[in-house]
JSON list of C-alpha atoms in Angstrom, two decimals:
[
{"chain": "A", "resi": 6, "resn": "UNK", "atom": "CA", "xyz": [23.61, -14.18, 65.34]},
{"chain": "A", "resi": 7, "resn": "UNK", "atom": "CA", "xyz": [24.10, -15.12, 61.54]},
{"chain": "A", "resi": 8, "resn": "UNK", "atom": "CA", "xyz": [24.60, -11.87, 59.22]},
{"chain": "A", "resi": 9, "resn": "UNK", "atom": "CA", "xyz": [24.55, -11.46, 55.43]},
{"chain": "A", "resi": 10, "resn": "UNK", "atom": "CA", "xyz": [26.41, -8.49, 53.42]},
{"chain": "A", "resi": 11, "resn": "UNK", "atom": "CA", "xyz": [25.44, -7.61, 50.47]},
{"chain": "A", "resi": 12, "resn": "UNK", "atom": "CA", "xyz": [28.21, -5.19, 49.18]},
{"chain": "A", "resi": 13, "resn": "UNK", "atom": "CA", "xyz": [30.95, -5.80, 51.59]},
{"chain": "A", "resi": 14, "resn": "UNK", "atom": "CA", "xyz": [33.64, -4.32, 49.22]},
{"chain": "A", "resi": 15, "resn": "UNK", "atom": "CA", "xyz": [32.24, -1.21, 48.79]},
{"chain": "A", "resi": 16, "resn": "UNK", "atom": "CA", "xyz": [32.78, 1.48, 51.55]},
{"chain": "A", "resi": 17, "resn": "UNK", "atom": "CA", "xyz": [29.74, 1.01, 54.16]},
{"chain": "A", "resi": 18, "resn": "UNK", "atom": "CA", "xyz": [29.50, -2.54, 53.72]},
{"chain": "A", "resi": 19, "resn": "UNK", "atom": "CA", "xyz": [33.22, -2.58, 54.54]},
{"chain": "A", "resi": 20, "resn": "UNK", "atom": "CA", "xyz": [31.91, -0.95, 57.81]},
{"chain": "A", "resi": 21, "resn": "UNK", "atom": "CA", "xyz": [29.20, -3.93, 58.12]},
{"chain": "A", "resi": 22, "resn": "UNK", "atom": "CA", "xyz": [31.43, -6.47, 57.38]},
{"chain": "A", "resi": 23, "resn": "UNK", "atom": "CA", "xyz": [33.94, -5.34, 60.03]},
{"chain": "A", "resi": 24, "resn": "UNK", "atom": "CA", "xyz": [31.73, -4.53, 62.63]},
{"chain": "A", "resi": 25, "resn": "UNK", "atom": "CA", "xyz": [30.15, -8.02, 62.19]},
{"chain": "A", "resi": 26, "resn": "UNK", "atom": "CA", "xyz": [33.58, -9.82, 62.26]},
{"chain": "A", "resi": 27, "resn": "UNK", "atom": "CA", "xyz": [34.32, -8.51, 65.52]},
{"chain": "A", "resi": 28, "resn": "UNK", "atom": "CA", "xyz": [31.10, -8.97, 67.39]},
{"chain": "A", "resi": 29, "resn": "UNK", "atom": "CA", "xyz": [31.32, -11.35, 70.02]},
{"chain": "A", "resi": 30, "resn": "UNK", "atom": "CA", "xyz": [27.61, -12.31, 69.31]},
{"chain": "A", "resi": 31, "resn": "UNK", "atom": "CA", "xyz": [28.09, -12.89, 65.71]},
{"chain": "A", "resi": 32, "resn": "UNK", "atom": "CA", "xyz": [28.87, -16.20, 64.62]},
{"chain": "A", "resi": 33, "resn": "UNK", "atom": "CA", "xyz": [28.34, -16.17, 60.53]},
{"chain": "A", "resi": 34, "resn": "UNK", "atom": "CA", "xyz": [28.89, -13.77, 58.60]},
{"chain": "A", "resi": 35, "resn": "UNK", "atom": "CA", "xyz": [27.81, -14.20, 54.83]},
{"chain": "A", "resi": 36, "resn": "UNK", "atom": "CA", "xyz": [29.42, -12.06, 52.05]},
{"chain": "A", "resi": 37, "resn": "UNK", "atom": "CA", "xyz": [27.64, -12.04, 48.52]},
{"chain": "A", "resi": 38, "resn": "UNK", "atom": "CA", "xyz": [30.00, -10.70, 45.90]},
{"chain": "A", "resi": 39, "resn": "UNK", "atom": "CA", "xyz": [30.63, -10.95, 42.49]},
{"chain": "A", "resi": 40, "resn": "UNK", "atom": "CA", "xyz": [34.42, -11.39, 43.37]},
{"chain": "A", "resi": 41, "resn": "UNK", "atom": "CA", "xyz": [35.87, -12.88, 46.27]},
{"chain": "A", "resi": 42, "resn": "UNK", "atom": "CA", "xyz": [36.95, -10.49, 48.94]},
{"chain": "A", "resi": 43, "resn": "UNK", "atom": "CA", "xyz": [40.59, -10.44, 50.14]},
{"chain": "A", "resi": 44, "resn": "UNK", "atom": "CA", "xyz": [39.64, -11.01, 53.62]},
{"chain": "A", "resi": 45, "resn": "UNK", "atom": "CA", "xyz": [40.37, -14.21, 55.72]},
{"chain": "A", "resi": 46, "resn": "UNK", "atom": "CA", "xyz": [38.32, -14.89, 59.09]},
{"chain": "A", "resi": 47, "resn": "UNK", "atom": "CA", "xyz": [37.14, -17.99, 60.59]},
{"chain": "A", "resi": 48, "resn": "UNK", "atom": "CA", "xyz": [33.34, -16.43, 60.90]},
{"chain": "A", "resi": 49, "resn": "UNK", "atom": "CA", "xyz": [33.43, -14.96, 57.21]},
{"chain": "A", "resi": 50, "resn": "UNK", "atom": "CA", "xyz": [31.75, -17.40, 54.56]},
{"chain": "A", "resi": 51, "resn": "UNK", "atom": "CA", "xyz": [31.62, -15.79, 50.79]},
{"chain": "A", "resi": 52, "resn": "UNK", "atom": "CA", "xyz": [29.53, -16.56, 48.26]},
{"chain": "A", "resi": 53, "resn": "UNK", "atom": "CA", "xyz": [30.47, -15.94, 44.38]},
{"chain": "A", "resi": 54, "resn": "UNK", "atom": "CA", "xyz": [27.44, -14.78, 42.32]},
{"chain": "A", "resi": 55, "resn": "UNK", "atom": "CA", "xyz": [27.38, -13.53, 39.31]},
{"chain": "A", "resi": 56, "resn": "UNK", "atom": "CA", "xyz": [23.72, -12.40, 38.48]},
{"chain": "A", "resi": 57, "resn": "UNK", "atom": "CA", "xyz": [22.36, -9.68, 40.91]},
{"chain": "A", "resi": 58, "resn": "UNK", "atom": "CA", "xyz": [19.06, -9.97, 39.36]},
{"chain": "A", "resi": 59, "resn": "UNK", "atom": "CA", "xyz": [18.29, -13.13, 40.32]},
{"chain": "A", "resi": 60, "resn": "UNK", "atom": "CA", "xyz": [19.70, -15.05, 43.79]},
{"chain": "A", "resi": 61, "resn": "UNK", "atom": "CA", "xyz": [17.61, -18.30, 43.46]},
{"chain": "A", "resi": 62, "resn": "UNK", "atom": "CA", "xyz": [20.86, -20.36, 42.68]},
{"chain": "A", "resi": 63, "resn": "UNK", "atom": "CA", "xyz": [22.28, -19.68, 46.19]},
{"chain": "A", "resi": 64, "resn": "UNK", "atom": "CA", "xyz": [18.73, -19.65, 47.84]},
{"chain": "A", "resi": 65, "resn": "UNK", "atom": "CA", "xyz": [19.96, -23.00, 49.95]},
{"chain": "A", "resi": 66, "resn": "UNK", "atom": "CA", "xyz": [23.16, -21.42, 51.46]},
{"chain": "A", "resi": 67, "resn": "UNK", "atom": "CA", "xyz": [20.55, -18.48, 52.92]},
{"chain": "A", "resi": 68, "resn": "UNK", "atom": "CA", "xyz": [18.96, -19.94, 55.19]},
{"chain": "A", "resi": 69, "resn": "UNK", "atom": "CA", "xyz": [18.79, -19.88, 58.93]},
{"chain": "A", "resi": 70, "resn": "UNK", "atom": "CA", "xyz": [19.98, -15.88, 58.75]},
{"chain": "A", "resi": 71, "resn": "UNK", "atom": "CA", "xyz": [19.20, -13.49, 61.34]},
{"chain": "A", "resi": 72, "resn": "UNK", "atom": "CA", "xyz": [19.94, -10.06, 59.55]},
{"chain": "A", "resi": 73, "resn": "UNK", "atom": "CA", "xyz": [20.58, -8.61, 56.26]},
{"chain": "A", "resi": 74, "resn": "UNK", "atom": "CA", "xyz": [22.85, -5.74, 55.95]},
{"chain": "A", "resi": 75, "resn": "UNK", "atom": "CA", "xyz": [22.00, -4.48, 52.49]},
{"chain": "A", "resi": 76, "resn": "UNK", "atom": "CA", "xyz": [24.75, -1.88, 51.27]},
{"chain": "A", "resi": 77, "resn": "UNK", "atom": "CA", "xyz": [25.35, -2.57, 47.59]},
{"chain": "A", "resi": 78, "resn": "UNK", "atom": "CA", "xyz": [24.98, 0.96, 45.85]},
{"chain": "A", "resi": 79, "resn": "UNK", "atom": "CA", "xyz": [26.31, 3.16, 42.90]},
{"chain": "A", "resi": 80, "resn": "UNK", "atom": "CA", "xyz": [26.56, 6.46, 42.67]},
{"chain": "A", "resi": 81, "resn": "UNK", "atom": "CA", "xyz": [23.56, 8.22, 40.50]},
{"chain": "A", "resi": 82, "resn": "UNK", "atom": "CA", "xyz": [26.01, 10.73, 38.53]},
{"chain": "A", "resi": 83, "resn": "UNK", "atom": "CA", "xyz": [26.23, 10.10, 34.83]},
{"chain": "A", "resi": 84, "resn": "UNK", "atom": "CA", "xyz": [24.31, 7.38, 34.92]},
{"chain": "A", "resi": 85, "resn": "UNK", "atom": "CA", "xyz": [20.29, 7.15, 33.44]},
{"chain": "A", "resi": 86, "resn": "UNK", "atom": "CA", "xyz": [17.33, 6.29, 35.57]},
{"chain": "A", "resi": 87, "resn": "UNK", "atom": "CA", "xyz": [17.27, 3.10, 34.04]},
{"chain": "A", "resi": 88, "resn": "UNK", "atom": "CA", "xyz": [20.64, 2.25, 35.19]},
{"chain": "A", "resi": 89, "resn": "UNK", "atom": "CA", "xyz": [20.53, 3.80, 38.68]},
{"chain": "A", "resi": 90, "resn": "UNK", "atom": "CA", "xyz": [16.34, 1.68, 39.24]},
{"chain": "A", "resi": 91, "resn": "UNK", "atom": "CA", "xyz": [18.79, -1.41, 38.47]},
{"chain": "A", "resi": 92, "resn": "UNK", "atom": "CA", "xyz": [21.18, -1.93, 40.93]},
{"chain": "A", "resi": 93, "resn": "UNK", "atom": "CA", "xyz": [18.99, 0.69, 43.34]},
{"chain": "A", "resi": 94, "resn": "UNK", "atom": "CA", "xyz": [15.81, -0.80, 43.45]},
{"chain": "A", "resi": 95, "resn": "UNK", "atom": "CA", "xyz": [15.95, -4.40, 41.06]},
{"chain": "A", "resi": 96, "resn": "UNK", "atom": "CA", "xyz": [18.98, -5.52, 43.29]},
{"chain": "A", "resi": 97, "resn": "UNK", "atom": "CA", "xyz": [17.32, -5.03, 46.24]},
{"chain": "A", "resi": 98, "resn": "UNK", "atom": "CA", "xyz": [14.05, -6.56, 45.92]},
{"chain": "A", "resi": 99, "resn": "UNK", "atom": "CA", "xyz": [15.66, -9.56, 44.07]},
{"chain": "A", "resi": 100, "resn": "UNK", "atom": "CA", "xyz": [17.48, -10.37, 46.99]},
{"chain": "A", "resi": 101, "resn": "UNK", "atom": "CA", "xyz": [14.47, -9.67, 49.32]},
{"chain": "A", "resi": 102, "resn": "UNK", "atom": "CA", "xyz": [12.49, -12.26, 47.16]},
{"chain": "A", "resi": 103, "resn": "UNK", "atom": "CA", "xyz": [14.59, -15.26, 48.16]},
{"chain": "A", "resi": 104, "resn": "UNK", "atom": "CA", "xyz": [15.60, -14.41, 51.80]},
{"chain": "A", "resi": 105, "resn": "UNK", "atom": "CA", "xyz": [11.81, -13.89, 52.94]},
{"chain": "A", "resi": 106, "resn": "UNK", "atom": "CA", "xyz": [11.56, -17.60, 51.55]},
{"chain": "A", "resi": 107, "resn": "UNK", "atom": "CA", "xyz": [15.17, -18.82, 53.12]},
{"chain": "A", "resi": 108, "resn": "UNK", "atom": "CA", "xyz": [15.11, -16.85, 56.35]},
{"chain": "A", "resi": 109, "resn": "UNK", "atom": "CA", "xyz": [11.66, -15.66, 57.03]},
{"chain": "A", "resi": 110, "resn": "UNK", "atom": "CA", "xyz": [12.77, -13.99, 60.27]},
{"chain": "A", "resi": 111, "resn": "UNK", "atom": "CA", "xyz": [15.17, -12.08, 59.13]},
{"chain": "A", "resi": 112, "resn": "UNK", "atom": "CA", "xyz": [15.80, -8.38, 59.89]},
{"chain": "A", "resi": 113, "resn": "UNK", "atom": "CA", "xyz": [16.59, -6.33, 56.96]},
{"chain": "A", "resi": 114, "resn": "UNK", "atom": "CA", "xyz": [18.90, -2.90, 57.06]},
{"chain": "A", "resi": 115, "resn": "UNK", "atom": "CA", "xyz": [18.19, -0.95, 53.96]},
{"chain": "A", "resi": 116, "resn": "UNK", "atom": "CA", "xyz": [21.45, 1.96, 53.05]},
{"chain": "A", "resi": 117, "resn": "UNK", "atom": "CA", "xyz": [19.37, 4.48, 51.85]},
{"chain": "A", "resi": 118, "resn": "UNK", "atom": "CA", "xyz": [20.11, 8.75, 52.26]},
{"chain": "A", "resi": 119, "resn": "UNK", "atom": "CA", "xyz": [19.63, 11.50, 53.47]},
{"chain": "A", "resi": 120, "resn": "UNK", "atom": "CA", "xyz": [16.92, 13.55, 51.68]},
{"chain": "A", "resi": 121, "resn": "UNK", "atom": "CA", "xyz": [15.48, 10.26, 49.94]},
{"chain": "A", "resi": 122, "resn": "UNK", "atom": "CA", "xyz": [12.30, 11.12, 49.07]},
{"chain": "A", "resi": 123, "resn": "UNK", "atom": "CA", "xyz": [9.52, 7.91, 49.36]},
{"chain": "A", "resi": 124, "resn": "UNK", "atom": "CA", "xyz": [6.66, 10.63, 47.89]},
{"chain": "A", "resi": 125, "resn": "UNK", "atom": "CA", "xyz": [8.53, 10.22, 44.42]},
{"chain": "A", "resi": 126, "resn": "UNK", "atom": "CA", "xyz": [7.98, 13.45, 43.54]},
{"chain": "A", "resi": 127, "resn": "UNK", "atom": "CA", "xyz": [11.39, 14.96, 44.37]},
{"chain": "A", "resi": 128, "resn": "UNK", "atom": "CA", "xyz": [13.56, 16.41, 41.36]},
{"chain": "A", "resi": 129, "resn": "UNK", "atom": "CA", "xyz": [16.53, 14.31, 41.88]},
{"chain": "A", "resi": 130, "resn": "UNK", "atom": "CA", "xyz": [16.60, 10.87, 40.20]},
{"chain": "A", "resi": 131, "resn": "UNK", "atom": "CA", "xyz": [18.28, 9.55, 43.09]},
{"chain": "A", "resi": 132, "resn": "UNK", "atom": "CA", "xyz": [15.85, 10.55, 45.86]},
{"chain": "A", "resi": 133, "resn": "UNK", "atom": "CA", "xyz": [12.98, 9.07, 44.12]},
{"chain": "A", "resi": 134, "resn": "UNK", "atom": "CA", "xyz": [13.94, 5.92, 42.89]},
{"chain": "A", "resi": 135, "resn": "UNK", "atom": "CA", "xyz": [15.72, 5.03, 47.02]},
{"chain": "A", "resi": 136, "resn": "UNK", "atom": "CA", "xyz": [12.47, 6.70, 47.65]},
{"chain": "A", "resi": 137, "resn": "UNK", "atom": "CA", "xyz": [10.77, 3.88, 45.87]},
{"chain": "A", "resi": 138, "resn": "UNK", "atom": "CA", "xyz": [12.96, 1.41, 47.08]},
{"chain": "A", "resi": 139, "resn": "UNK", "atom": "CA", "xyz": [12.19, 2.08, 50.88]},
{"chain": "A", "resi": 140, "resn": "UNK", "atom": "CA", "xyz": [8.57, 2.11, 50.14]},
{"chain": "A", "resi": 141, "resn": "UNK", "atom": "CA", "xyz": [8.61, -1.49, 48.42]},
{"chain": "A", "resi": 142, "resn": "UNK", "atom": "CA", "xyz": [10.75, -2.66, 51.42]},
{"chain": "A", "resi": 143, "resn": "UNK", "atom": "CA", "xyz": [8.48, -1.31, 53.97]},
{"chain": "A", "resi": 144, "resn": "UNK", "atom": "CA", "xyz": [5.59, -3.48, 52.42]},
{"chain": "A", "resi": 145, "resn": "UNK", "atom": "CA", "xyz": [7.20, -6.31, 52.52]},
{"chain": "A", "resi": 146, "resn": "UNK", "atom": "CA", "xyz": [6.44, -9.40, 55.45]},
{"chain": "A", "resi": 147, "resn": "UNK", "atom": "CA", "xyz": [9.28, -8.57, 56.94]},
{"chain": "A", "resi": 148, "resn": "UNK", "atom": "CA", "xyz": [11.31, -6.30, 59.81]},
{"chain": "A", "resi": 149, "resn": "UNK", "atom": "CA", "xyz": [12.90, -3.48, 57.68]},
{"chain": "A", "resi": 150, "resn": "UNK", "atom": "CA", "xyz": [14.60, -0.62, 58.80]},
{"chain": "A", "resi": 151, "resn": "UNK", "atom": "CA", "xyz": [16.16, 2.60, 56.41]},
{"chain": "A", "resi": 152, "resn": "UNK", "atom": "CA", "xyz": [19.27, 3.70, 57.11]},
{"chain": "A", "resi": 153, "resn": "UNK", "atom": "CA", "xyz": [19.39, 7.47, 56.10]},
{"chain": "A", "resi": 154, "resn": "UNK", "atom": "CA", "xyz": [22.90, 8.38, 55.34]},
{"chain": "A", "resi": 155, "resn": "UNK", "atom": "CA", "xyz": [24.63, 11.16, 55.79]},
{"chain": "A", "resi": 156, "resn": "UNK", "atom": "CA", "xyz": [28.01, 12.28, 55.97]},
{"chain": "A", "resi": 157, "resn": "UNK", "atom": "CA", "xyz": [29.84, 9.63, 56.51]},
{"chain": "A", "resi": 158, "resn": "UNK", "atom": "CA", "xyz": [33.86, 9.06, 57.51]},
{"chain": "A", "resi": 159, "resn": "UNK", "atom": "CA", "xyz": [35.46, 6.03, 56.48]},
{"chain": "A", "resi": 160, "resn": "UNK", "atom": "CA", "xyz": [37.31, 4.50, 59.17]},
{"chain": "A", "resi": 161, "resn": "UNK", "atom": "CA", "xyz": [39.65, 1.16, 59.91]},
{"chain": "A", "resi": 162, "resn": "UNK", "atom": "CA", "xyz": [40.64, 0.93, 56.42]},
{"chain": "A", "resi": 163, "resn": "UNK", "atom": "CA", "xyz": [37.47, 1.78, 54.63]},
{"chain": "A", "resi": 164, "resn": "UNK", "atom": "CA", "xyz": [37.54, 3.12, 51.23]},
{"chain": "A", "resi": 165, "resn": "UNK", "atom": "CA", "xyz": [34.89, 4.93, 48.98]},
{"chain": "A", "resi": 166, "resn": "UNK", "atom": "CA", "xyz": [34.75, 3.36, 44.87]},
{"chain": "A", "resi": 167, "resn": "UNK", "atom": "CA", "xyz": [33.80, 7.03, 43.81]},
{"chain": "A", "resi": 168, "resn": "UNK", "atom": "CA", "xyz": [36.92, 8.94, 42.95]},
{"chain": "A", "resi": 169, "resn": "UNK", "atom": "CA", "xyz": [35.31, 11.99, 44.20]},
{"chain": "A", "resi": 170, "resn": "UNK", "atom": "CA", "xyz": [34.08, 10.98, 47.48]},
{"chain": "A", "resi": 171, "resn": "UNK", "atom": "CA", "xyz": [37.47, 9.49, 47.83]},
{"chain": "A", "resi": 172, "resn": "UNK", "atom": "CA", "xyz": [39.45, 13.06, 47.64]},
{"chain": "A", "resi": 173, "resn": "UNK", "atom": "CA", "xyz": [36.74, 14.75, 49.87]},
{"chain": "A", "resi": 174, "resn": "UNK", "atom": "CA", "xyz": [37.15, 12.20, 52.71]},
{"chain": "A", "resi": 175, "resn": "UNK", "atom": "CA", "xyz": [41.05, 12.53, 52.81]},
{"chain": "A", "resi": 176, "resn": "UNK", "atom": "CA", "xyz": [40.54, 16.24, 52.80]},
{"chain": "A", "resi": 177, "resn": "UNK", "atom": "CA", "xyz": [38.00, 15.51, 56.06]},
{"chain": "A", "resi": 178, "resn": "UNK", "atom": "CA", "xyz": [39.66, 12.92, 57.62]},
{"chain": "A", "resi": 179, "resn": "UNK", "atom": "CA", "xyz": [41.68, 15.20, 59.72]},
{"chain": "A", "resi": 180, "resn": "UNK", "atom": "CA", "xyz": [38.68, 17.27, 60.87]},
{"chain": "A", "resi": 181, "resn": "UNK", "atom": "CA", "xyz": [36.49, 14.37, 61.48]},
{"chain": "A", "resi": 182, "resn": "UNK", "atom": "CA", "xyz": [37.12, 14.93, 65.33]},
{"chain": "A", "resi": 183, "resn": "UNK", "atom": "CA", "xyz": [35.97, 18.89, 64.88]},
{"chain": "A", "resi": 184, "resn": "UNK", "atom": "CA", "xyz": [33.22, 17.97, 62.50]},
{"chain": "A", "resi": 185, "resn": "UNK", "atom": "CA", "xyz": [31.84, 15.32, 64.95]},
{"chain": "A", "resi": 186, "resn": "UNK", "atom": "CA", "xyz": [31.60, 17.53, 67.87]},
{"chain": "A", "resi": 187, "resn": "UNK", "atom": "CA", "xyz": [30.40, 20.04, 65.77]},
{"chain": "A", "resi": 188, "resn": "UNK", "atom": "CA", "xyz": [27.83, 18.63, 64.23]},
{"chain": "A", "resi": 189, "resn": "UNK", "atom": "CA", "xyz": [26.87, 15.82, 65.76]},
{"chain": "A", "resi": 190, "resn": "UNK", "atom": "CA", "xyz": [23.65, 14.78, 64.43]},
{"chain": "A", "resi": 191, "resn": "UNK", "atom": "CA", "xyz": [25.17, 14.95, 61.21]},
{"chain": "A", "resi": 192, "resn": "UNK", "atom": "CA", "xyz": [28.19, 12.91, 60.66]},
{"chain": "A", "resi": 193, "resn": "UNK", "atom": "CA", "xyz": [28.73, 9.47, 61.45]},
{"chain": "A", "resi": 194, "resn": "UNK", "atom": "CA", "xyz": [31.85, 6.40, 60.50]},
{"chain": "A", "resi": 195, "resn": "UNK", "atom": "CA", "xyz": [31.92, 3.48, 58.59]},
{"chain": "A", "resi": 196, "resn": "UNK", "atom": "CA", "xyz": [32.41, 1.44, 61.89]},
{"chain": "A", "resi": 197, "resn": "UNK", "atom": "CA", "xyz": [29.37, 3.39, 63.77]},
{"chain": "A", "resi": 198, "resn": "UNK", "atom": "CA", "xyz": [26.78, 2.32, 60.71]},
{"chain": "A", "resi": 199, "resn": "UNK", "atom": "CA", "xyz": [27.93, -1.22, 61.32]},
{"chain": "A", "resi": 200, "resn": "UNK", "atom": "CA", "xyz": [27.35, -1.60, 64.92]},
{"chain": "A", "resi": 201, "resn": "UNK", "atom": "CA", "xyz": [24.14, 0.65, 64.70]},
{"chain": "A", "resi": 202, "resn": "UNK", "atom": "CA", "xyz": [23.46, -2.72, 62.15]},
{"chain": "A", "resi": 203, "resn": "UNK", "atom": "CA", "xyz": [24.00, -4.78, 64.48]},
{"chain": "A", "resi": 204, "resn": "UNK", "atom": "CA", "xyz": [22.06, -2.89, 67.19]},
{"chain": "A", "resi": 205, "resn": "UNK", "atom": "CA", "xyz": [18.84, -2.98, 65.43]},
{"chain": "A", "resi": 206, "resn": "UNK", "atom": "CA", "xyz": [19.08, -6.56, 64.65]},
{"chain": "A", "resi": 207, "resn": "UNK", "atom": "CA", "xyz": [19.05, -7.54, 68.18]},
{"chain": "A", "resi": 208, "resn": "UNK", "atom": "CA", "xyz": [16.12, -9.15, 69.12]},
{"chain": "A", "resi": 209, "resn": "UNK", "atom": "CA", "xyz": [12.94, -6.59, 71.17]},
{"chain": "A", "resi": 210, "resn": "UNK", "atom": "CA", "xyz": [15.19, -3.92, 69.53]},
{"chain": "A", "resi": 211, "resn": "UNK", "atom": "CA", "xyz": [12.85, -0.13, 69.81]},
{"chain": "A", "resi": 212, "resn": "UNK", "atom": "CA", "xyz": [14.14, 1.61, 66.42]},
{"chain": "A", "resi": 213, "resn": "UNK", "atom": "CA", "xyz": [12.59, 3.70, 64.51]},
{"chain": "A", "resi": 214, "resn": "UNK", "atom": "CA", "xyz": [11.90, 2.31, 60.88]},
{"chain": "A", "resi": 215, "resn": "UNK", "atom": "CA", "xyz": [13.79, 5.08, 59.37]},
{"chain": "A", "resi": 216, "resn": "UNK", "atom": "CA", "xyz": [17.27, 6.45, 61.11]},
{"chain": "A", "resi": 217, "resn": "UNK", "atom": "CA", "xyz": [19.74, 8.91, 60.12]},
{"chain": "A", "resi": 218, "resn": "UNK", "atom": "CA", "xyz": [22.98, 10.13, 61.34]},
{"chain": "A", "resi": 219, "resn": "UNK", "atom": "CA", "xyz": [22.06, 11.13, 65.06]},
{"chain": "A", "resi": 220, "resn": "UNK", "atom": "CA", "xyz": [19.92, 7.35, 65.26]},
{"chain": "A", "resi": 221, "resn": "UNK", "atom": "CA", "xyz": [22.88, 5.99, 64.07]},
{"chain": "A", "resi": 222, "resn": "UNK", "atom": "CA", "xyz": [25.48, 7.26, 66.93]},
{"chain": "A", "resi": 223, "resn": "UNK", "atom": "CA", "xyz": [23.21, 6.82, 69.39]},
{"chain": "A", "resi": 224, "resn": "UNK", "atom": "CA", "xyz": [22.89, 2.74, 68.37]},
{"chain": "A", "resi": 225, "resn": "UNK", "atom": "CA", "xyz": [26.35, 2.52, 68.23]},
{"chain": "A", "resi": 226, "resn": "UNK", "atom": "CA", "xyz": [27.42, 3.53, 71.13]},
{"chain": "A", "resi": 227, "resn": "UNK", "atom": "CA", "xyz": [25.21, 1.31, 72.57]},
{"chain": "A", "resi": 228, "resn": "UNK", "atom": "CA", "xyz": [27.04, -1.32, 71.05]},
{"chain": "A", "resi": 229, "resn": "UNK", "atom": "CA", "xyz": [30.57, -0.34, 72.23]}
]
């Protein structure tokens, strides 16, 4: 299997990426970023790109890919809906655009979140527009699943770019063992998301289109 990350540096691509890297039946992985990542492995291949907007340069180097684990997001606070609609749903469907040409077969993975609303008529600017987002992907000619996030630990080195998120998950990273038994169909890790990734890209795989937290764990472990 031949993977693509888009967002590996961020916190659940790091989870992707990692998850890929160590899968026996994974023999590419493909890391678009706009700087190189500080990771060295035989089966990682980056790609520098500098224009999110528009992937046709690099068109060539996609194809032949099996899966496309999509987890390039910002965070919605302080920023307009105009900014957020950018990198939330332009990104997204610009890389779509050329990988339905390059690698028709591929499977997409879509990080979307809990309480994304694909109705649009939800209050918060977030929910719509990943709303939006899943709706656009789900139209495409193409496998697509949405990955409804919730809570989520970051594990094996994972770190959040939000300064926030960041000081909640050291505060929880101790309790993630109580939280998990607790509430099970609510929290998830970093490395679970990736192999739940990797679980739906399998060939005759039975997902549902749209999975949350409980999906997730149950995929993963699958993949253990």
């Amino acid at each position: 299997m031949r993977v693509i990350v888009f967002g590996a540096s961020g916190m659940i691509g790091h989870g992707a990426l990692y998850a890929s890297l160590r899968d026996e039946a994974v023999t590419e992985v493909v890391a678009v970023v706009r700087t190189p990542l500080d990771v060295a492995h035989p089966k990682l291949r980056q790609i520098a790109h500098a224009d999110f907007t528009d992937f046709t340069s690099i068109q060539d180097e996609l194809t032949g890919l099996d899966a496309c684990f999509y987890c390039l997001g910002v965070s919605a606070v302080g920023r307009s809906e105009a900014e957020y609609t950018r990198v939330t749903y332009d990104y997204v469907l610009a890389a779509t655009r050329v990988l339905i040409t390059a690698s028709p077969d591929l499977t997409f993975v879509y990080v979307s979140g809990e309480g994304t609303d694909p109705t649009g008529r939800s209050r918060q600017m977030w929910a719509r527009v990943k709303g939006r987002t899943e709706h656009a992907l789900q139209a495409l000619p193409m496998t697509a699943y949405m990955f409804r996030l919730g809570f989520v630990q970051p594990v094996d080195g994972a770190v959040s770019r939000t300064p926030l998120y960041r000081r909640i998950y050291r505060v929880t990273a101790a309790l993630h063992p109580l939280l998990g038994r607790l509430f099970p169909r609510y929290v998830t890790t970093t490395d679970a998301v990736g192999r739940a990734m990797l679980a739906v890209a399998r060939p005759g795989s039975n997902a549902p289109a749209v999975l949350r937290n409980s999906d997730i764990n149950h995929l993963a472990a699958s993949r253990r």
